Short mmCIF file of C-alpha atoms in Angstrom, two decimals:
data_model
loop_
_atom_site.label_atom_id
_atom_site.label_comp_id
_atom_site.label_asym_id
_atom_site.label_seq_id
_atom_site.Cartn_x
_atom_site.Cartn_y
_atom_site.Cartn_z
CA UNK A 17 0.04 0.00 0.02
CA UNK A 18 3.03 2.25 0.23
CA UNK A 19 4.25 1.74 -3.32
CA UNK A 20 3.45 5.37 -4.03
CA UNK A 21 6.57 6.34 -2.02
CA UNK A 22 8.90 5.00 -4.71
CA UNK A 23 6.83 6.77 -7.32
CA UNK A 24 7.67 10.15 -5.74
CA UNK A 25 11.12 9.41 -4.33
CA UNK A 26 12.74 8.21 -7.56
CA UNK A 27 12.07 11.39 -9.54
CA UNK A 28 13.16 13.37 -6.50
CA UNK A 29 16.52 11.56 -6.38
CA UNK A 30 17.14 12.44 -9.99
CA UNK A 31 16.37 16.10 -9.26
CA UNK A 32 18.52 15.95 -6.17
CA UNK A 33 21.65 14.92 -8.09
CA UNK A 34 21.18 17.98 -10.27
CA UNK A 35 20.17 20.46 -7.47
CA UNK A 36 22.85 19.50 -4.91
CA UNK A 37 25.86 20.68 -7.04
CA UNK A 38 23.98 23.89 -7.85
CA UNK A 39 23.23 24.42 -4.15
CA UNK A 40 26.87 23.84 -3.24
CA UNK A 41 28.13 26.17 -5.95
CA UNK A 42 25.70 28.83 -4.80
CA UNK A 43 27.10 28.63 -1.27
CA UNK A 44 30.69 28.79 -2.58
CA UNK A 45 29.89 31.87 -4.63
CA UNK A 46 28.21 33.57 -1.70
CA UNK A 47 31.17 32.74 0.54
CA UNK A 48 33.67 34.20 -1.88
CA UNK A 49 31.94 37.64 -1.91
CA UNK A 50 34.51 39.24 0.32
CA UNK A 51 34.74 42.66 -1.40
CA UNK A 52 37.64 44.34 -3.11
CA UNK A 53 39.95 44.23 -0.05
CA UNK A 54 41.42 40.80 0.80
CA UNK A 55 39.77 39.24 3.84
CA UNK A 56 39.98 35.86 5.58
CA UNK A 57 37.97 33.23 3.73
CA UNK A 58 35.31 31.16 5.45
CA UNK A 59 36.84 28.06 3.86
CA UNK A 60 39.91 28.49 6.02
CA UNK A 61 37.92 28.09 9.22
CA UNK A 62 37.17 24.54 10.40
CA UNK A 63 34.20 25.58 12.55
CA UNK A 64 32.58 27.52 9.72
CA UNK A 65 33.04 24.64 7.28
CA UNK A 66 31.59 22.17 9.77
CA UNK A 67 28.54 24.31 10.51
CA UNK A 68 28.03 25.04 6.82
CA UNK A 69 28.30 21.37 5.95
CA UNK A 70 25.76 20.47 8.68
CA UNK A 71 23.35 23.10 7.37
CA UNK A 72 23.68 21.85 3.79
CA UNK A 73 23.11 18.22 4.89
CA UNK A 74 20.06 19.28 6.88
CA UNK A 75 18.78 21.16 3.85
CA UNK A 76 19.04 18.00 1.79
CA UNK A 77 17.17 16.06 4.50
CA UNK A 78 14.52 18.77 4.52
CA UNK A 79 14.22 18.59 0.74
CA UNK A 80 13.81 14.79 0.93
CA UNK A 81 11.19 15.06 3.66
CA UNK A 82 9.42 17.84 1.74
CA UNK A 83 9.20 15.61 -1.32
CA UNK A 84 7.71 12.83 0.81
CA UNK A 85 5.26 15.19 2.48
CA UNK A 86 4.22 16.67 -0.86
CA UNK A 87 3.85 13.25 -2.39
CA UNK A 88 1.73 11.87 0.40
CA UNK A 89 -0.40 15.01 0.46
CA UNK A 90 -0.86 14.87 -3.32
CA UNK A 91 -1.90 11.20 -3.17
CA UNK A 92 -4.27 11.86 -0.31
CA UNK A 93 -5.91 14.88 -1.91
CA UNK A 94 -6.10 13.22 -5.27
CA UNK A 95 -8.14 10.54 -3.66
CA UNK A 96 -10.26 13.16 -2.04
CA UNK A 97 -10.35 15.23 -5.29
CA UNK A 98 -9.26 18.34 -3.43
CA UNK A 99 -6.39 19.56 -5.54
CA UNK A 100 -6.85 23.12 -4.29
CA UNK A 101 -6.02 22.12 -0.72
CA UNK A 102 -2.99 20.19 -1.91
CA UNK A 103 -1.73 23.25 -3.71
CA UNK A 104 -2.03 25.28 -0.50
CA UNK A 105 0.01 22.70 1.42
CA UNK A 106 2.72 22.86 -1.29
CA UNK A 107 2.87 26.62 -1.05
CA UNK A 108 3.12 26.56 2.76
CA UNK A 109 5.94 24.05 2.66
CA UNK A 110 7.87 26.01 0.06
CA UNK A 111 7.53 29.15 2.13
CA UNK A 112 8.63 27.16 5.20
CA UNK A 113 11.80 25.99 3.43
CA UNK A 114 12.77 29.27 1.79
CA UNK A 115 14.06 31.13 4.95
CA UNK A 116 16.41 28.24 5.80
CA UNK A 117 17.93 28.23 2.30
CA UNK A 118 18.35 32.02 2.23
CA UNK A 119 19.85 32.12 5.72
CA UNK A 120 22.37 29.38 4.82
CA UNK A 121 23.48 31.35 1.80
CA UNK A 122 23.83 34.59 3.78
CA UNK A 123 25.67 32.90 6.63
CA UNK A 124 28.23 31.50 4.19
CA UNK A 125 28.94 35.03 2.94
CA UNK A 126 29.90 36.42 6.38
CA UNK A 127 33.54 37.36 6.89
CA UNK A 128 35.78 35.36 9.15
CA UNK A 129 36.83 37.34 12.23
CA UNK A 130 40.52 37.61 13.24
CA UNK A 131 41.45 35.58 16.30
CA UNK A 132 40.59 37.53 19.45
CA UNK A 133 38.45 37.55 22.58
CA UNK A 134 35.41 38.78 20.61
CA UNK A 135 35.49 35.94 18.04
CA UNK A 136 33.84 32.56 18.45
CA UNK A 137 36.09 29.88 17.02
CA UNK A 138 37.51 32.40 14.58
CA UNK A 139 34.10 33.59 13.42
CA UNK A 140 32.40 36.87 14.10
CA UNK A 141 29.61 36.48 16.69
CA UNK A 142 27.04 37.40 14.00
CA UNK A 143 28.30 34.69 11.64
CA UNK A 144 28.39 32.03 14.37
CA UNK A 145 24.88 32.75 15.68
CA UNK A 146 23.38 33.04 12.17
CA UNK A 147 24.78 29.61 11.23
CA UNK A 148 23.68 28.17 14.61
CA UNK A 149 20.20 29.67 14.13
CA UNK A 150 19.95 28.20 10.60
CA UNK A 151 20.85 24.76 11.94
CA UNK A 152 18.32 25.09 14.74
CA UNK A 153 15.57 26.12 12.31
CA UNK A 154 16.40 23.26 10.02
CA UNK A 155 16.28 20.77 12.87
CA UNK A 156 12.86 22.16 13.86
CA UNK A 157 11.61 21.81 10.29
CA UNK A 158 12.83 18.21 10.16
CA UNK A 159 11.07 17.37 13.44
CA UNK A 160 7.82 18.96 12.26
CA UNK A 161 7.94 17.19 8.91
CA UNK A 162 8.85 13.88 10.51
CA UNK A 163 5.86 14.10 12.86
CA UNK A 164 3.61 14.99 9.94
CA UNK A 165 4.75 12.03 7.90
CA UNK A 166 4.38 9.71 10.90
CA UNK A 167 0.84 10.86 11.62
CA UNK A 168 -0.12 10.76 7.99
CA UNK A 169 1.16 7.20 7.48
CA UNK A 170 -0.64 6.08 10.63
CA UNK A 171 -3.91 7.49 9.29
CA UNK A 172 -3.33 5.88 5.90
CA UNK A 173 -2.71 2.55 7.56
CA UNK A 174 -6.00 2.81 9.45
CA UNK A 175 -7.85 3.86 6.31
CA UNK A 176 -6.44 0.94 4.26
CA UNK A 177 -7.26 -1.50 7.06
CA UNK A 178 -10.79 -0.12 7.23
CA UNK A 179 -11.23 -0.64 3.46
CA UNK A 180 -10.09 -4.22 3.84
CA UNK A 181 -12.41 -4.78 6.81
CA UNK A 182 -9.65 -5.28 9.33
CA UNK A 183 -10.18 -3.87 12.79
CA UNK A 184 -7.24 -1.79 13.93
CA UNK A 185 -6.79 -0.92 17.54
CA UNK A 186 -5.24 2.47 17.83
CA UNK A 187 -2.60 2.98 20.49
CA UNK A 188 -2.80 6.24 22.40
CA UNK A 189 0.11 8.57 22.16
CA UNK A 190 2.77 8.55 24.83
CA UNK A 191 1.80 12.04 25.94
CA UNK A 192 -1.83 11.03 26.40
CA UNK A 193 -0.82 7.98 28.45
CA UNK A 194 1.48 10.09 30.60
CA UNK A 195 -1.18 12.84 31.05
CA UNK A 196 -3.84 10.30 32.04
CA UNK A 197 -1.55 8.72 34.62
CA UNK A 198 -0.56 12.11 35.97
CA UNK A 199 -4.22 13.04 36.52
CA UNK A 200 -5.49 9.54 37.39
CA UNK A 201 -8.26 9.81 34.84
CA UNK A 202 -10.72 6.97 34.76
CA UNK A 203 -11.41 5.32 31.42
CA UNK A 204 -14.74 6.21 29.85
CA UNK A 205 -15.90 2.63 30.32
CA UNK A 206 -15.62 3.13 34.14
CA UNK A 207 -17.32 6.50 34.37
CA UNK A 208 -20.71 4.86 35.13
CA UNK A 209 -19.27 3.69 38.46
CA UNK A 210 -18.36 7.21 39.64
CA UNK A 211 -21.39 9.15 38.42
CA UNK A 212 -23.12 11.08 41.20
CA UNK A 213 -26.83 11.79 41.44
CA UNK A 214 -26.29 15.42 40.47
CA UNK A 215 -27.64 16.42 37.07
CA UNK A 216 -27.47 20.03 35.92
CA UNK A 217 -29.22 20.52 32.59
CA UNK A 218 -27.81 17.27 31.33
CA UNK A 219 -24.36 17.87 32.83
CA UNK A 220 -23.43 15.01 35.12
CA UNK A 221 -20.95 15.22 38.05
CA UNK A 222 -18.28 12.56 38.45
CA UNK A 223 -16.74 11.61 41.74
CA UNK A 224 -13.16 11.86 40.47
CA UNK A 225 -10.28 12.01 42.93
CA UNK A 226 -8.06 15.01 42.91
CA UNK A 227 -5.10 14.62 40.53
CA UNK A 228 -1.96 13.09 42.19
CA UNK A 229 0.19 16.11 41.22
CA UNK A 230 -2.25 18.42 43.10
CA UNK A 231 -2.35 16.16 46.19
CA UNK A 232 1.44 15.74 46.27
CA UNK A 233 1.87 19.50 45.82
CA UNK A 234 -0.47 20.08 48.74
CA UNK A 235 1.46 17.59 50.92
CA UNK A 236 4.73 19.36 50.01
CA UNK A 237 3.28 22.73 51.15
CA UNK A 238 2.32 21.12 54.50
CA UNK A 239 5.89 19.84 54.94
CA UNK A 240 7.37 23.22 53.97
CA UNK A 241 5.01 24.96 56.44
CA UNK A 242 6.15 22.67 59.25
CA UNK A 243 9.80 23.30 58.42
CA UNK A 244 9.17 27.06 58.32
CA UNK A 245 7.37 26.98 61.67
CA UNK A 246 10.21 25.00 63.32
CA UNK A 247 13.01 27.08 61.81
CA UNK A 248 11.63 30.55 62.41
CA UNK A 249 9.38 30.27 65.43
CA UNK A 250 10.52 27.24 67.45
CA UNK A 251 14.30 26.76 67.06
CA UNK A 252 14.75 30.43 65.89
CA UNK A 253 17.74 29.44 63.73
CA UNK A 254 16.85 32.06 61.12
CA UNK A 255 15.74 35.69 61.50
CA UNK A 256 12.19 36.82 60.96
CA UNK A 257 11.28 39.59 58.54
CA UNK A 258 11.58 42.30 61.21
CA UNK A 259 14.93 40.92 62.38
CA UNK A 260 16.18 40.74 58.80
CA UNK A 261 15.22 44.42 58.41
CA UNK A 262 17.11 45.38 61.58
CA UNK A 263 20.18 43.42 60.47
CA UNK A 264 20.07 45.07 57.09
CA UNK A 265 19.77 48.55 58.61
CA UNK A 266 22.68 47.84 60.98
CA UNK A 267 24.81 46.68 58.09
CA UNK A 268 23.85 49.76 56.12
CA UNK A 269 24.91 52.00 59.02
CA UNK A 270 28.26 50.23 59.25
CA UNK A 271 28.78 50.60 55.51
CA UNK A 272 27.84 54.28 55.74
CA UNK A 273 30.31 54.86 58.59
CA UNK A 274 33.05 53.07 56.64
CA UNK A 275 32.30 55.18 53.56
CA UNK A 276 32.36 58.40 55.54
CA UNK A 277 35.64 57.40 57.17
CA UNK A 278 37.10 56.65 53.79
CA UNK A 279 35.76 59.92 52.37
CA UNK A 280 37.26 61.81 55.34
CA UNK A 281 40.67 60.33 54.58
CA UNK A 282 40.50 61.93 51.13
CA UNK A 283 40.85 65.38 52.64
CA UNK A 284 43.88 67.53 51.80
CA UNK A 285 45.12 71.06 52.36
CA UNK A 286 42.75 72.33 49.67
CA UNK A 287 39.56 70.70 50.93
CA UNK A 288 40.07 70.65 54.70
CA UNK A 289 37.49 72.44 56.81
CA UNK A 290 37.54 73.50 60.44
CA UNK A 291 36.14 70.78 62.72
CA UNK A 292 34.11 71.86 65.72
CA UNK A 293 32.81 68.54 66.97
CA UNK A 294 33.89 67.70 70.52
CA UNK A 295 35.02 64.18 69.55
CA UNK A 296 37.17 65.50 66.70
CA UNK A 297 38.78 68.13 68.92
CA UNK A 298 39.45 65.62 71.72
CA UNK A 299 41.12 63.29 69.25
CA UNK A 300 43.21 66.19 67.95
CA UNK A 301 44.19 67.23 71.46
CA UNK A 302 45.30 63.68 72.34
CA UNK A 303 47.53 63.54 69.31
CA UNK A 304 48.87 67.07 69.95
CA UNK A 305 49.80 66.36 73.55
CA UNK A 306 51.52 63.09 72.56
CA UNK A 307 53.49 64.28 69.53
CA UNK A 308 53.54 68.11 69.44
CA UNK A 309 53.78 69.25 73.09
CA UNK A 310 57.57 68.71 73.21
CA UNK A 311 58.10 71.63 70.87
CA UNK A 312 54.98 73.73 71.30
CA UNK A 313 54.01 73.07 74.93
CA UNK A 314 51.03 71.17 76.22
CA UNK A 315 48.84 74.27 76.08
CA UNK A 316 50.34 75.55 72.82
CA UNK A 317 52.29 78.29 74.65
CA UNK A 318 55.43 77.56 72.64
CA UNK A 319 58.88 76.26 73.57
CA UNK A 320 61.30 75.29 70.85
CA UNK A 321 58.48 75.92 68.42
CA UNK A 322 56.36 79.08 68.20
CA UNK A 323 53.37 80.07 70.29
CA UNK A 324 50.18 78.67 68.75
CA UNK A 325 47.68 80.66 70.81
CA UNK A 326 48.27 84.18 69.48
CA UNK A 327 47.45 85.77 66.14
CA UNK A 328 50.98 85.62 64.68
CA UNK A 329 52.01 82.81 62.39
CA UNK A 330 55.18 81.98 60.55
CA UNK A 331 53.56 80.09 57.67
CA UNK A 332 49.94 81.28 57.61
CA UNK A 333 47.19 80.89 60.17
CA UNK A 334 44.23 79.55 58.16
CA UNK A 335 43.03 75.98 58.67
CA UNK A 336 44.48 75.15 55.20
CA UNK A 337 47.86 76.61 56.12
CA UNK A 338 48.00 74.80 59.49
CA UNK A 339 47.03 71.52 57.84
CA UNK A 340 49.73 72.00 55.19
CA UNK A 341 52.35 72.84 57.82
CA UNK A 342 51.58 69.70 59.79
CA UNK A 343 51.39 67.49 56.70
CA UNK A 344 54.59 68.57 54.90
CA UNK A 345 56.47 70.24 57.74
CA UNK A 346 59.36 72.71 57.47
CA UNK A 347 62.47 70.57 57.82
CA UNK A 348 64.82 73.54 57.41
CA UNK A 349 63.26 75.06 60.56
CA UNK A 350 63.12 71.80 62.55
CA UNK A 351 59.44 70.98 61.81
CA UNK A 352 59.11 67.40 60.50
CA UNK A 353 56.47 66.21 58.06
CA UNK A 354 53.73 64.18 59.78
CA UNK A 355 51.97 62.81 56.70
CA UNK A 356 53.51 59.34 57.24
CA UNK A 357 52.52 59.28 60.93
CA UNK A 358 48.94 60.54 60.77
CA UNK A 359 46.10 59.99 58.34
CA UNK A 360 44.53 63.00 56.60
CA UNK A 361 41.57 63.01 58.99
CA UNK A 362 43.91 62.91 62.02
CA UNK A 363 45.91 65.84 60.64
CA UNK A 364 42.63 67.74 60.19
CA UNK A 365 41.72 66.99 63.81
CA UNK A 366 45.08 68.26 65.03
CA UNK A 367 44.86 71.39 62.89
CA UNK A 368 41.35 72.11 64.20
CA UNK A 369 42.50 71.63 67.81
CA UNK A 370 45.38 74.07 67.25
CA UNK A 371 42.99 76.62 65.78
CA UNK A 372 40.76 76.20 68.89
CA UNK A 373 43.69 77.37 71.10
CA UNK A 374 43.63 80.86 69.65
CA UNK A 375 43.20 83.52 72.29
CA UNK A 376 43.54 81.14 75.28
CA UNK A 377 46.65 83.08 76.55
CA UNK A 378 48.30 80.26 78.58
CA UNK A 379 50.96 81.23 81.15
CA UNK A 380 54.57 81.48 80.03
CA UNK A 381 53.54 82.19 76.45
CA UNK A 382 56.36 82.65 74.00
CA UNK A 383 56.90 86.00 72.26
CA UNK A 384 55.11 86.68 69.03
CA UNK A 385 56.71 85.30 65.84
CA UNK A 386 55.71 85.76 62.21
CA UNK A 387 52.94 87.80 60.66
CA UNK A 388 49.64 88.85 62.12
CA UNK A 389 46.69 86.81 60.83
CA UNK A 390 43.01 87.32 61.46
CA UNK A 391 40.21 85.07 60.23
CA UNK A 392 38.26 86.31 57.15
CA UNK A 393 40.24 89.51 56.92
CA UNK A 394 39.04 90.88 60.27
CA UNK A 395 40.77 93.89 61.70
CA UNK A 396 43.72 92.95 63.93
CA UNK A 397 43.19 93.17 67.62
CA UNK A 398 44.72 96.08 69.53
CA UNK A 399 48.00 95.14 71.15
CA UNK A 400 47.51 95.42 74.96
CA UNK A 401 51.25 96.08 75.46
CA UNK A 402 51.34 99.08 73.15
CA UNK A 403 51.52 102.52 74.59
CA UNK A 404 48.24 104.37 74.73
CA UNK A 405 48.06 108.01 73.74
CA UNK A 406 45.93 110.16 76.02
CA UNK A 407 44.47 113.20 74.41
CA UNK A 408 43.57 115.93 76.82
CA UNK A 409 41.22 118.47 75.61
#
């Protein structure tokens, strides 16, 4: 009953021997279109050749399957005297095959990429994925055509058996068998045993059990609920939502403090600002007493170094100048650079503490040295030791 296959396959094989060389020559011609400038050839790349060969072989398989599908459809519709429907199927199949052929030709014409991190096996990403996409489309076409042929031949077998008066028992598909088992469906022959006495406008109600997948899913949720209850409320081995929020906020505060500390260490003589926080001034005082008091006195009254409590400064009295003096020092005058001993934020704390000593007038203060400096260009204070002129009218 399948002698019609040879009737359609033999002419196709004759056409195939003629079409295959033309198809191959077309691919070669497309691949050689590299432009006027010399470029790497796709024929020098093993991966490109392999993928192109696979796509061509799949195209031949598709052509063979298409001939079988067209032949079986033509035979079927000739019997049914519906040539118009057969013509539609032929057109659809030709349109289905055309994109694969065109993409294979275009993919062969892509340039080979030079070896590098952006190339895939020596191919440009576009070339590789176009070829891979063509192969994937061809495989999909082959699967669809194979299923079509299989179903059509099964129907033809049943039709021929019916004509000969032979009873054929159809075997349900594997998916249907699997689906029925998954849902525990009862066969139609057994539905009479589970019919309830409920009838709604001819609609009968069956006493089917719930599908196993639904029951097992429900059992799993009960198990997960018990585990959740034990973990979060009994053993308390994991934090609750509120505790997670508190932990996240604490971590965020720590990250913020670390960021601010890091940002503070980026300060220099150009960006430093006067600190007035008690904690910053206490930290600056501790460092001053430990490292600076030997030359400037514990109260900043001056000793070997100058007095730091008056308005006279040797190297400028602004916060920027004091920071710069501490950071780089004045080695030629005996003042060392402290940038290797203190961090920028510590130097800013020391400079701010020194600025806070202005006007404290400690005992045993050293004589004035340097130039007079007042903040923001304020008028200098009157010297209390200067002679006062008394004008008598």
